[in-house]
XYZ file of C-alpha atoms in Angstrom:
680
model
C 281.297 217.670 -99.371
C 280.907 217.614 -95.592
C 281.122 220.211 -92.804
C 282.705 217.591 -90.512
C 286.464 217.503 -90.949
C 286.897 214.577 -88.557
C 284.970 212.374 -91.013
C 287.839 212.368 -93.499
C 290.395 209.601 -93.871
C 293.643 210.118 -95.741
C 293.204 213.859 -95.190
C 295.351 216.075 -97.390
C 295.476 219.756 -98.392
C 292.645 220.842 -100.654
C 293.055 222.711 -103.915
C 291.901 226.310 -104.026
C 288.167 225.646 -104.438
C 285.309 227.960 -103.469
C 281.754 226.594 -103.309
C 278.668 228.786 -103.810
C 275.580 227.632 -101.905
C 271.928 227.946 -102.894
C 271.360 230.851 -100.500
C 274.148 232.865 -102.112
C 276.729 232.129 -99.431
C 280.167 230.724 -100.183
C 282.560 228.315 -98.561
C 286.174 227.437 -99.143
C 287.552 223.882 -99.083
C 289.750 223.357 -96.027
C 290.878 219.805 -96.812
C 290.103 216.791 -98.976
C 289.979 213.092 -98.093
C 287.966 209.874 -98.210
C 284.839 208.960 -96.253
C 283.692 205.404 -95.509
C 279.898 205.353 -95.343
C 277.854 202.650 -93.686
C 274.405 202.252 -95.241
C 271.797 199.664 -94.156
C 272.569 197.488 -97.201
C 276.368 197.824 -97.427
C 279.413 200.015 -96.824
C 281.153 201.977 -99.542
C 283.953 204.504 -99.900
C 283.517 208.028 -101.199
C 286.796 209.415 -102.522
C 288.002 213.011 -102.776
C 285.408 214.432 -100.386
C 285.814 218.153 -99.687
C 285.730 219.523 -96.151
C 283.704 222.757 -96.330
C 283.389 224.209 -92.790
C 280.696 226.670 -93.927
C 278.419 223.897 -95.247
C 275.378 222.879 -93.215
C 274.616 219.570 -94.934
C 276.515 216.566 -96.281
C 276.185 216.460 -100.085
C 277.059 213.734 -102.603
C 277.860 214.764 -106.171
C 276.279 212.267 -108.586
C 278.683 213.148 -111.404
C 281.733 212.827 -109.166
C 280.478 209.537 -107.686
C 279.795 208.009 -111.115
C 283.347 208.882 -112.131
C 284.450 206.736 -109.170
C 282.513 203.636 -110.287
C 279.101 204.170 -108.654
C 275.810 203.951 -110.557
C 272.598 205.794 -109.625
C 269.069 204.644 -110.541
C 266.492 207.393 -109.990
C 262.712 207.232 -109.698
C 260.244 209.920 -108.651
C 260.359 208.786 -105.015
C 263.700 207.041 -104.469
C 267.225 206.510 -105.689
C 269.381 203.358 -105.582
C 273.180 203.360 -105.508
C 274.910 200.410 -107.229
C 278.449 199.262 -107.918
C 278.702 196.693 -110.696
C 275.804 194.283 -109.903
C 275.693 194.977 -106.160
C 273.175 197.329 -104.586
C 274.882 199.513 -101.980
C 272.182 201.820 -100.651
C 268.707 203.254 -101.136
C 267.627 206.838 -100.635
C 264.238 208.497 -100.335
C 262.910 211.735 -101.767
C 261.024 214.169 -99.557
C 258.678 216.996 -100.383
C 261.483 219.412 -101.349
C 262.686 217.070 -104.151
C 265.926 216.241 -102.362
C 267.171 212.663 -102.052
C 268.337 211.801 -98.524
C 270.760 208.982 -97.693
C 271.071 207.667 -94.123
C 274.671 206.657 -93.515
C 277.358 206.908 -90.864
C 281.080 206.472 -90.291
C 282.449 203.264 -88.785
C 284.279 203.875 -85.489
C 287.341 201.926 -86.694
C 287.921 204.306 -89.589
C 287.009 207.531 -87.825
C 289.882 209.756 -86.772
C 289.651 211.251 -83.311
C 289.043 214.969 -83.216
C 291.329 217.138 -81.133
C 288.531 219.576 -80.406
C 286.412 219.792 -77.284
C 283.966 217.073 -76.327
C 281.141 218.485 -78.416
C 282.999 220.563 -81.013
C 282.385 218.025 -83.800
C 278.786 217.094 -84.536
C 278.359 213.360 -83.875
C 276.033 212.960 -86.885
C 277.697 212.570 -90.240
C 275.108 211.642 -92.834
C 271.702 212.744 -91.604
C 270.738 216.101 -90.170
C 267.154 217.282 -89.893
C 266.242 220.407 -91.826
C 266.657 223.284 -89.397
C 263.523 225.300 -88.663
C 262.716 227.761 -85.860
C 260.342 225.220 -84.314
C 263.027 222.500 -84.393
C 265.482 224.759 -82.535
C 262.669 225.644 -80.118
C 262.367 221.914 -79.279
C 266.135 221.333 -79.212
C 266.483 224.201 -76.753
C 263.976 222.664 -74.330
C 261.208 224.989 -75.546
C 263.146 228.240 -75.143
C 261.093 231.209 -76.367
C 261.647 232.459 -79.918
C 262.749 235.811 -78.498
C 265.560 234.075 -76.639
C 266.520 232.106 -79.750
C 266.542 235.312 -81.778
C 268.856 236.921 -79.200
C 271.187 233.906 -79.331
C 271.549 234.384 -83.077
C 271.594 238.183 -83.294
C 274.074 238.605 -80.423
C 276.296 235.784 -81.708
C 276.164 234.090 -78.289
C 276.670 230.597 -79.725
C 277.829 228.916 -82.899
C 276.129 226.194 -84.897
C 272.678 227.792 -85.452
C 271.984 228.481 -89.137
C 268.395 229.687 -88.842
C 268.209 233.474 -89.259
C 267.065 236.048 -86.705
C 264.202 237.053 -88.998
C 262.942 233.468 -89.127
C 262.980 233.236 -85.322
C 261.106 236.527 -84.986
C 258.494 235.481 -87.534
C 257.995 232.158 -85.782
C 257.503 233.943 -82.465
C 254.691 236.034 -83.916
C 252.755 233.230 -85.593
C 253.593 229.975 -83.784
C 251.865 228.310 -80.865
C 253.523 225.369 -79.099
C 250.893 223.293 -77.321
C 253.506 221.675 -75.060
C 254.556 225.148 -73.848
C 250.967 226.144 -73.140
C 250.444 222.974 -71.102
C 253.705 223.350 -69.214
C 254.239 227.095 -68.733
C 250.865 228.700 -68.150
C 250.335 230.922 -65.063
C 253.931 231.935 -64.458
C 254.223 233.871 -61.181
C 256.857 236.545 -60.412
C 259.502 236.293 -57.702
C 261.332 239.092 -55.950
C 264.938 239.539 -57.033
C 267.637 238.610 -54.548
C 269.268 242.021 -54.824
C 272.865 240.787 -54.730
C 275.428 241.497 -57.442
C 278.649 239.527 -57.974
C 281.642 240.460 -60.104
C 283.270 237.053 -60.627
C 282.293 233.367 -60.874
C 281.727 231.493 -57.574
C 281.577 234.670 -55.505
C 278.058 233.651 -54.467
C 276.241 230.352 -55.001
C 272.488 229.927 -54.600
C 271.272 226.423 -53.782
C 267.920 224.765 -53.236
C 266.318 221.312 -53.168
C 263.192 220.562 -55.181
C 261.041 217.624 -54.124
C 259.948 215.108 -53.311
C 258.472 214.807 -56.786
C 255.261 212.749 -57.091
C 256.946 210.033 -59.164
C 260.259 208.312 -58.450
C 262.606 208.741 -61.402
C 263.886 205.866 -63.500
C 267.129 206.072 -61.514
C 265.393 205.892 -58.141
C 265.583 209.630 -57.404
C 262.899 211.666 -55.628
C 264.611 215.096 -55.411
C 266.972 217.255 -57.401
C 269.573 219.680 -56.040
C 270.273 222.941 -57.856
C 273.286 225.243 -57.532
C 273.320 228.601 -59.318
C 276.337 230.862 -59.792
C 275.192 234.415 -59.067
C 277.636 236.069 -61.489
C 277.239 233.936 -64.609
C 273.854 232.344 -63.806
C 275.377 228.941 -64.649
C 273.239 226.184 -63.145
C 274.134 222.702 -61.955
C 271.428 220.084 -61.367
C 271.985 216.789 -59.544
C 269.143 214.273 -58.978
C 269.093 212.772 -55.472
C 267.393 209.771 -53.930
C 267.289 211.242 -50.407
C 267.505 214.670 -48.804
C 270.228 213.340 -46.554
C 272.511 213.244 -49.631
C 272.415 217.040 -49.996
C 275.329 217.884 -47.687
C 277.879 215.578 -49.316
C 276.712 216.507 -52.815
C 277.155 220.236 -52.094
C 280.646 219.582 -50.710
C 281.663 217.510 -53.747
C 280.256 220.042 -56.226
C 281.930 223.064 -54.625
C 285.259 221.214 -54.565
C 284.888 220.320 -58.257
C 283.975 223.866 -59.322
C 286.879 225.401 -57.425
C 289.328 222.955 -59.014
C 287.934 223.618 -62.508
C 288.028 227.409 -62.356
C 290.719 228.273 -59.842
C 288.234 230.574 -58.090
C 287.118 230.205 -54.481
C 283.517 230.127 -53.319
C 282.946 233.107 -51.045
C 279.295 232.684 -49.970
C 276.511 230.102 -50.267
C 272.871 231.117 -49.902
C 270.165 228.552 -49.076
C 266.979 228.175 -47.079
C 267.084 227.067 -43.445
C 266.163 223.434 -44.064
C 267.908 220.736 -42.061
C 269.581 219.477 -45.227
C 271.632 222.709 -45.154
C 271.774 223.434 -41.419
C 273.821 220.487 -40.207
C 277.223 219.933 -38.643
C 278.735 218.402 -41.774
C 278.106 221.408 -44.026
C 278.778 223.964 -41.292
C 282.177 222.377 -40.603
C 282.993 222.362 -44.341
C 282.027 226.037 -44.703
C 284.061 226.955 -41.633
C 287.166 225.096 -42.842
C 286.909 226.665 -46.311
C 286.135 230.159 -45.049
C 282.767 230.212 -46.828
C 280.076 232.550 -45.534
C 276.767 230.682 -45.083
C 273.660 232.780 -45.786
C 270.198 231.426 -44.918
C 266.729 232.835 -45.501
C 264.148 233.565 -42.845
C 261.518 230.926 -42.224
C 258.608 230.905 -44.683
C 260.270 233.525 -46.901
C 261.756 231.611 -49.862
C 261.671 234.861 -51.886
C 264.894 235.870 -50.087
C 266.576 233.169 -52.161
C 264.610 234.183 -55.235
C 267.316 233.231 -57.735
C 267.200 229.588 -56.665
C 263.384 229.595 -56.605
C 263.228 231.056 -60.109
C 265.709 228.462 -61.333
C 263.554 225.625 -60.002
C 260.507 227.139 -61.660
C 262.336 227.614 -64.966
C 263.602 224.037 -65.013
C 260.222 222.524 -64.170
C 258.588 224.673 -66.853
C 261.068 223.242 -69.348
C 260.632 219.668 -68.145
C 256.840 219.657 -68.559
C 256.803 220.410 -72.308
C 259.874 218.228 -72.878
C 258.084 215.195 -71.446
C 254.786 216.123 -73.092
C 256.399 216.580 -76.499
C 258.522 213.431 -76.317
C 255.828 211.119 -74.956
C 258.340 209.649 -72.521
C 256.980 208.536 -69.131
C 257.072 211.006 -66.249
C 259.603 208.768 -64.500
C 262.161 210.236 -66.954
C 261.944 213.626 -65.215
C 265.500 213.367 -63.850
C 266.998 213.016 -67.336
C 264.773 215.846 -68.539
C 265.698 218.282 -65.745
C 269.449 217.665 -66.205
C 269.045 218.232 -69.954
C 267.025 221.385 -69.302
C 269.867 222.778 -67.171
C 272.414 221.820 -69.853
C 270.438 223.792 -72.442
C 269.725 226.716 -70.109
C 273.486 227.214 -69.627
C 273.717 227.765 -73.395
C 270.727 230.140 -73.544
C 270.380 233.888 -72.971
C 269.400 234.901 -69.446
C 267.913 238.141 -68.219
C 270.432 240.852 -67.381
C 273.362 239.155 -69.140
C 274.774 239.850 -72.597
C 276.530 236.486 -72.778
C 275.369 232.961 -72.067
C 276.029 231.490 -68.596
C 278.489 229.047 -70.171
C 280.643 231.794 -71.701
C 280.511 233.957 -68.574
C 281.636 231.051 -66.404
C 284.155 229.257 -68.651
C 285.207 232.100 -70.968
C 284.467 230.341 -74.282
C 281.529 230.614 -76.659
C 279.452 227.387 -76.640
C 278.904 225.440 -79.871
C 275.300 224.192 -79.980
C 275.356 222.401 -83.337
C 275.222 219.079 -81.472
C 271.908 219.816 -79.733
C 269.072 217.434 -80.512
C 265.404 217.288 -79.497
C 264.840 215.520 -76.179
C 263.092 212.199 -76.770
C 263.832 212.168 -80.509
C 264.068 208.820 -82.268
C 267.718 207.763 -82.410
C 269.766 204.918 -83.865
C 273.004 204.178 -82.019
C 275.766 202.326 -83.820
C 276.616 199.025 -82.139
C 280.405 198.624 -81.782
C 281.882 195.939 -83.983
C 283.109 194.066 -80.928
C 279.534 193.680 -79.597
C 277.832 192.247 -82.690
C 278.290 189.514 -85.221
C 278.152 189.859 -88.973
C 274.472 188.961 -89.226
C 273.202 191.373 -86.585
C 271.948 194.878 -87.234
C 274.700 197.472 -87.037
C 272.567 199.922 -85.066
C 270.026 199.827 -82.245
C 266.897 202.013 -82.142
C 266.054 204.065 -79.084
C 265.300 207.552 -77.811
C 267.615 210.453 -76.993
C 267.513 211.280 -73.255
C 270.430 213.611 -72.607
C 274.041 214.722 -72.848
C 276.366 212.718 -70.559
C 278.691 214.698 -68.328
C 282.368 214.384 -69.127
C 281.796 212.046 -72.084
C 281.723 212.780 -75.792
C 278.430 211.506 -77.142
C 274.724 211.188 -76.584
C 272.768 209.264 -73.965
C 270.326 206.891 -75.671
C 267.583 204.800 -74.081
C 267.411 201.752 -76.345
C 264.168 199.987 -77.163
C 265.597 196.982 -75.318
C 265.551 199.026 -72.094
C 269.340 199.459 -71.862
C 270.961 202.890 -71.752
C 274.082 203.534 -73.845
C 276.341 206.492 -74.565
C 277.347 206.754 -78.200
C 278.865 209.349 -80.484
C 277.760 207.552 -83.636
C 274.039 208.273 -83.663
C 271.515 208.966 -86.401
C 268.541 211.071 -85.320
C 265.044 211.357 -86.717
C 263.860 214.539 -85.046
C 260.805 214.827 -87.296
C 259.616 211.257 -86.662
C 256.066 211.525 -85.360
C 256.484 208.264 -83.463
C 258.867 209.988 -81.057
C 256.032 211.982 -79.545
C 253.135 209.602 -79.871
C 253.441 207.356 -76.902
C 256.071 206.169 -74.504
C 255.034 202.615 -75.217
C 256.767 202.754 -78.607
C 260.181 202.415 -77.013
C 259.402 200.500 -73.874
C 259.068 196.750 -73.394
C 255.578 195.893 -74.546
C 253.269 194.119 -72.090
C 252.755 190.470 -72.837
C 249.401 189.889 -74.485
C 247.518 187.413 -72.352
C 244.147 185.860 -73.268
C 241.391 186.318 -70.706
C 241.270 183.684 -68.020
C 239.003 180.861 -69.092
C 238.819 179.121 -65.757
C 238.951 181.885 -63.177
C 238.085 185.547 -62.925
C 239.074 187.379 -59.758
C 238.449 191.062 -59.182
C 240.479 193.315 -56.947
C 237.850 193.286 -54.234
C 238.787 189.679 -53.625
C 242.347 190.761 -52.938
C 241.529 193.096 -50.086
C 238.658 191.280 -48.424
C 237.603 187.767 -47.596
C 235.425 186.055 -50.165
C 232.739 183.455 -50.099
C 234.374 181.806 -53.109
C 234.492 178.392 -51.500
C 230.803 178.533 -50.616
C 229.955 179.506 -54.178
C 231.568 176.278 -55.368
C 228.946 174.129 -53.719
C 226.783 174.170 -56.836
C 229.807 173.815 -59.130
C 231.668 170.693 -60.119
C 234.150 169.913 -57.373
C 237.680 171.220 -58.078
C 240.292 168.433 -58.202
C 242.383 169.629 -55.265
C 239.289 169.770 -53.064
C 238.317 166.242 -54.059
C 238.851 163.344 -51.620
C 242.437 162.080 -51.385
C 241.496 158.831 -53.102
C 240.324 160.701 -56.195
C 243.518 162.688 -56.285
C 245.571 159.513 -56.063
C 243.596 157.992 -58.920
C 244.444 160.969 -61.106
C 248.106 160.696 -60.152
C 248.146 156.999 -60.956
C 246.427 157.600 -64.301
C 249.070 160.159 -65.180
C 251.875 157.720 -64.415
C 250.199 154.984 -66.431
C 249.583 157.197 -69.446
C 253.171 158.477 -69.431
C 254.497 154.960 -68.771
C 256.266 156.174 -65.673
C 257.608 153.720 -63.129
C 257.368 155.143 -59.631
C 259.712 153.932 -56.927
C 257.132 154.111 -54.150
C 259.706 153.391 -51.457
C 261.710 156.490 -52.362
C 258.896 158.712 -53.589
C 257.300 160.609 -50.736
C 253.526 160.690 -51.121
C 251.573 162.118 -48.196
C 248.023 162.966 -47.329
C 248.110 166.548 -46.044
C 245.435 167.618 -43.570
C 245.198 169.843 -40.493
C 246.536 168.072 -37.448
C 247.713 165.054 -39.416
C 244.647 162.857 -39.006
C 244.800 161.541 -35.455
C 247.450 164.146 -34.691
C 250.367 161.705 -34.398
C 251.154 161.360 -38.084
C 249.472 157.964 -38.376
C 246.276 156.892 -40.086
C 243.114 157.383 -38.070
C 240.816 154.482 -37.296
C 239.000 153.360 -40.415
C 241.341 155.302 -42.737
C 243.391 153.573 -45.375
C 245.104 155.309 -48.276
C 247.122 153.124 -50.584
C 249.407 153.987 -53.459
C 251.455 151.440 -55.429
C 250.715 148.846 -52.796
C 251.959 150.936 -49.877
C 249.990 152.633 -47.133
C 250.424 156.380 -47.128
C 251.351 158.518 -44.155
C 249.024 161.276 -43.006
C 251.023 164.377 -42.063
C 250.477 168.020 -41.140
C 253.703 169.261 -42.755
C 256.384 168.282 -45.214
C 259.687 169.762 -46.355
C 260.515 170.226 -50.009
C 263.714 171.831 -51.346
C 264.355 173.524 -48.022
C 260.848 174.957 -47.681
C 258.497 173.577 -45.027
C 254.848 173.324 -46.023
C 252.685 173.271 -42.898
C 248.930 173.152 -42.638
C 248.152 174.557 -39.213
C 244.412 175.121 -39.298
C 241.447 175.329 -41.596
C 241.378 179.093 -41.197
C 244.944 179.837 -42.221
C 245.903 176.941 -44.476
C 249.598 176.995 -45.289
C 250.175 180.137 -43.222
C 253.789 179.503 -42.264
C 254.608 178.601 -45.853
C 253.173 181.923 -47.016
C 255.275 183.848 -44.479
C 258.461 182.094 -45.614
C 257.673 182.792 -49.261
C 256.874 186.434 -48.504
C 260.228 186.898 -46.754
C 262.119 185.297 -49.638
C 260.108 187.350 -52.135
C 260.917 190.623 -50.369
C 264.621 189.807 -50.419
C 264.449 188.964 -54.126
C 262.461 192.127 -54.868
C 264.884 194.494 -53.100
C 267.866 192.787 -54.752
C 266.178 193.064 -58.147
C 265.361 196.773 -57.744
C 268.860 197.619 -56.509
C 270.474 195.823 -59.430
C 268.022 197.372 -61.894
C 268.968 200.877 -60.721
C 272.650 200.063 -61.129
C 272.027 198.920 -64.718
C 269.724 201.823 -65.527
C 266.709 199.567 -66.168
C 264.387 201.595 -63.988
C 261.327 202.395 -66.058
C 258.047 201.206 -64.580
C 257.474 198.749 -67.424
C 260.985 197.372 -67.059
C 260.652 196.879 -63.305
C 257.333 195.065 -63.757
C 258.955 192.780 -66.293
C 261.883 192.085 -63.946
C 259.452 191.429 -61.076
C 257.647 188.807 -63.160
C 260.921 187.148 -64.143
C 262.775 187.142 -60.817
C 260.322 187.749 -57.967
C 257.014 186.201 -58.981
C 258.524 182.684 -59.303
C 259.772 183.002 -55.715
C 256.374 184.101 -54.417
C 254.682 181.339 -56.421
C 257.079 178.554 -55.465
C 255.146 175.312 -54.908
C 251.760 176.965 -55.503
C 250.508 173.696 -57.021
C 250.589 172.379 -53.455
C 249.456 175.309 -51.331
C 247.602 177.274 -54.000
C 244.351 175.485 -53.200
C 244.128 177.838 -50.240
C 243.363 180.572 -52.766
C 239.913 179.042 -53.065
C 239.411 179.057 -49.316
C 241.142 182.322 -48.353
C 241.673 184.622 -51.360
C 243.606 187.374 -49.575
C 246.754 185.227 -49.219
C 247.907 187.876 -46.762
C 251.676 188.157 -46.592
C 252.540 186.844 -50.066
C 250.033 189.025 -51.886
C 251.116 192.044 -49.810
C 254.609 191.865 -51.322
C 253.097 192.266 -54.772
C 250.847 195.129 -53.629
C 253.790 196.965 -52.043
C 255.783 196.649 -55.253
C 252.937 198.000 -57.402
C 252.508 201.036 -55.157
C 256.225 201.719 -54.772
C 257.130 201.456 -58.439
C 254.496 204.112 -59.210
C 255.327 206.293 -56.206
C 251.798 205.965 -54.816
C 250.962 206.596 -51.138
C 249.624 203.907 -48.834
C 246.129 205.361 -49.028
C 245.805 204.208 -52.643
C 243.942 200.902 -52.776
C 245.407 197.751 -54.246
C 242.710 197.805 -56.913
C 243.868 201.201 -58.212
C 247.594 200.432 -58.064
C 247.088 197.172 -59.978
C 244.733 198.735 -62.508
C 247.205 201.538 -63.286
C 249.764 198.906 -64.295
C 247.281 196.568 -65.968
C 248.271 193.771 -63.599
C 246.256 191.039 -61.867
C 246.557 189.751 -58.309
C 249.089 186.961 -57.886
C 246.333 184.569 -56.880
C 245.068 184.555 -60.473
C 248.484 183.280 -61.560
C 248.475 180.625 -58.848
C 245.088 179.329 -59.940
C 246.286 179.212 -63.542
C 249.214 177.082 -62.412
C 246.779 174.768 -60.605
C 244.618 174.507 -63.694
C 247.557 173.664 -65.938
C 248.842 171.066 -63.483
C 245.511 169.275 -63.088
C 244.595 169.518 -66.753
C 247.784 167.618 -67.511
C 246.559 164.845 -65.214
C 243.074 164.900 -66.660
C 244.155 164.831 -70.285
C 246.376 161.806 -69.669
C 243.761 159.759 -67.806
C 242.897 156.476 -69.518
C 239.399 156.247 -68.098
C 237.219 159.244 -68.887
C 235.004 158.427 -65.913
C 237.915 159.313 -63.671
C 238.560 162.663 -65.272
C 237.986 165.160 -62.505
C 236.340 167.789 -64.737
C 237.122 171.383 -65.489
C 238.423 173.696 -62.844
C 235.908 176.535 -62.550
C 235.535 179.293 -60.035
C 232.943 182.052 -59.935
C 233.413 185.630 -58.696
């Protein structure tokens, strides 16, 4: 049997059957049909499944299934389902001696429901056992008194926990996430205005900037509150300048949805509200604009209380889920969604019912951040790939039937076919369980650079005097020997006439690009040119002075790196890949190669001038910005928070790899230029 009528195929009228449940309740069969179940091992069809609307779980009758050709093999901890010699599925037994099977309907076989977007629970074959604490988490940590009122006053449908259970939980339960997020709640003065219909008066406020930029690039959120119903609308914003247009769009949408007209809007006297664009809109629509006096936000107490309520929900939601704080935008929108389906002070109905006139069904609610497995559409996978993708639940999409899931791959999808594990302890352990893991790198064997070297000049070159001379600081002749050895070992034939080999030095030797008196550098029988600059793949490498090295090259690379970085971040926001870990990974893939282009040539300057000015500054700016840190935070702290190293460490590694290749291929060990070492 199943409580989900949309799960049935070949639906037909049911015989007159009444089912008695374990708690003494009864339910009558509304229809009968077939259900195609997808299990991890295989898919199989269950025939003559009863639709019992009063049921709270999906149940499989062993006797009925065996009559349809299925075999069951039971042990004390598991059960296997077989047909002939083929294993179809495995189940597990929990502490209450019930065998649970994880399965779901394929989208191709599922009939579309004619109900509202969330009338039918998306989950077919796995629902967590309902407890007061589970509903407390699903409802964004709403108090047990509020949950008890929801049930006793019949404000919503879909909650099967009793009022007594909620009251008992309120007396003996302590939620640590609530203590951490809701302590020291301060009172606000009531606004003192009463409305008698929806949209008669709207309260609005802007909260922010928040200390951390959200995964979608937002720093603020806009709230609108209907005074009559207390329905709230929350919209994350990147800039305060977006407030005016967002208010205009939202008011237009609400008026079209309800047929009511907004009569008044109350806000503070911030410039985001006192501007020509909004004033002209209010004037054209005949809307009365009410503003508070300066430094008296209590005059718009309803909006202030709403902001406080939402933030107090967001804190425990993030703490409980273990998701990073950059997910605050998803959390605050979800908190508003749940608040609209919760009891509010001074109202006998929920804000949703007061505003829209229908009782909300909350059977689809799930715990924010819960482990989730979204079914991959058949068109997007092959036969050998997994049929579902693991991730975390991060909200209810507006205007779409389904759940918003942040996949472990970093992508965000909206799916109706989702299996949840709301009791999985891994969902609240650490945000790293669902985010791209940092690449494990062994400690540098040849160089160790601390952050102090990034922000200040270093005497690194002087400290090399007692060390073996690094290859790229060796005389040009020694470098040419290593190059020749490499070509010989690899049996490479070099066309010296077409292969540009130069001796790079400040001023180009005598300054005219020719060899100075007494100088003679020869390679493959040809004299080499001494130059102060060269062009490679459109990038000019110039050595202007001993103090600055390849300064102009660094400036060009920094400019190209900034362009690549801004393009990467913009595209990442569009694709929803905006977590800090994801942006760092994208930076390393798309931006770091640009900033490190040709470092085998100019990277030797790292030994002489470790700050690398403009190029390294691009990396520092990114590390601060992606964490939302102010300029006063040092580069050392911003890098340490992300577990990253200065770019110069990567450049030196590239130098080491390049010269080790030459060394290892040298035929004569006496010519091997030694290991590349550098002290702090």
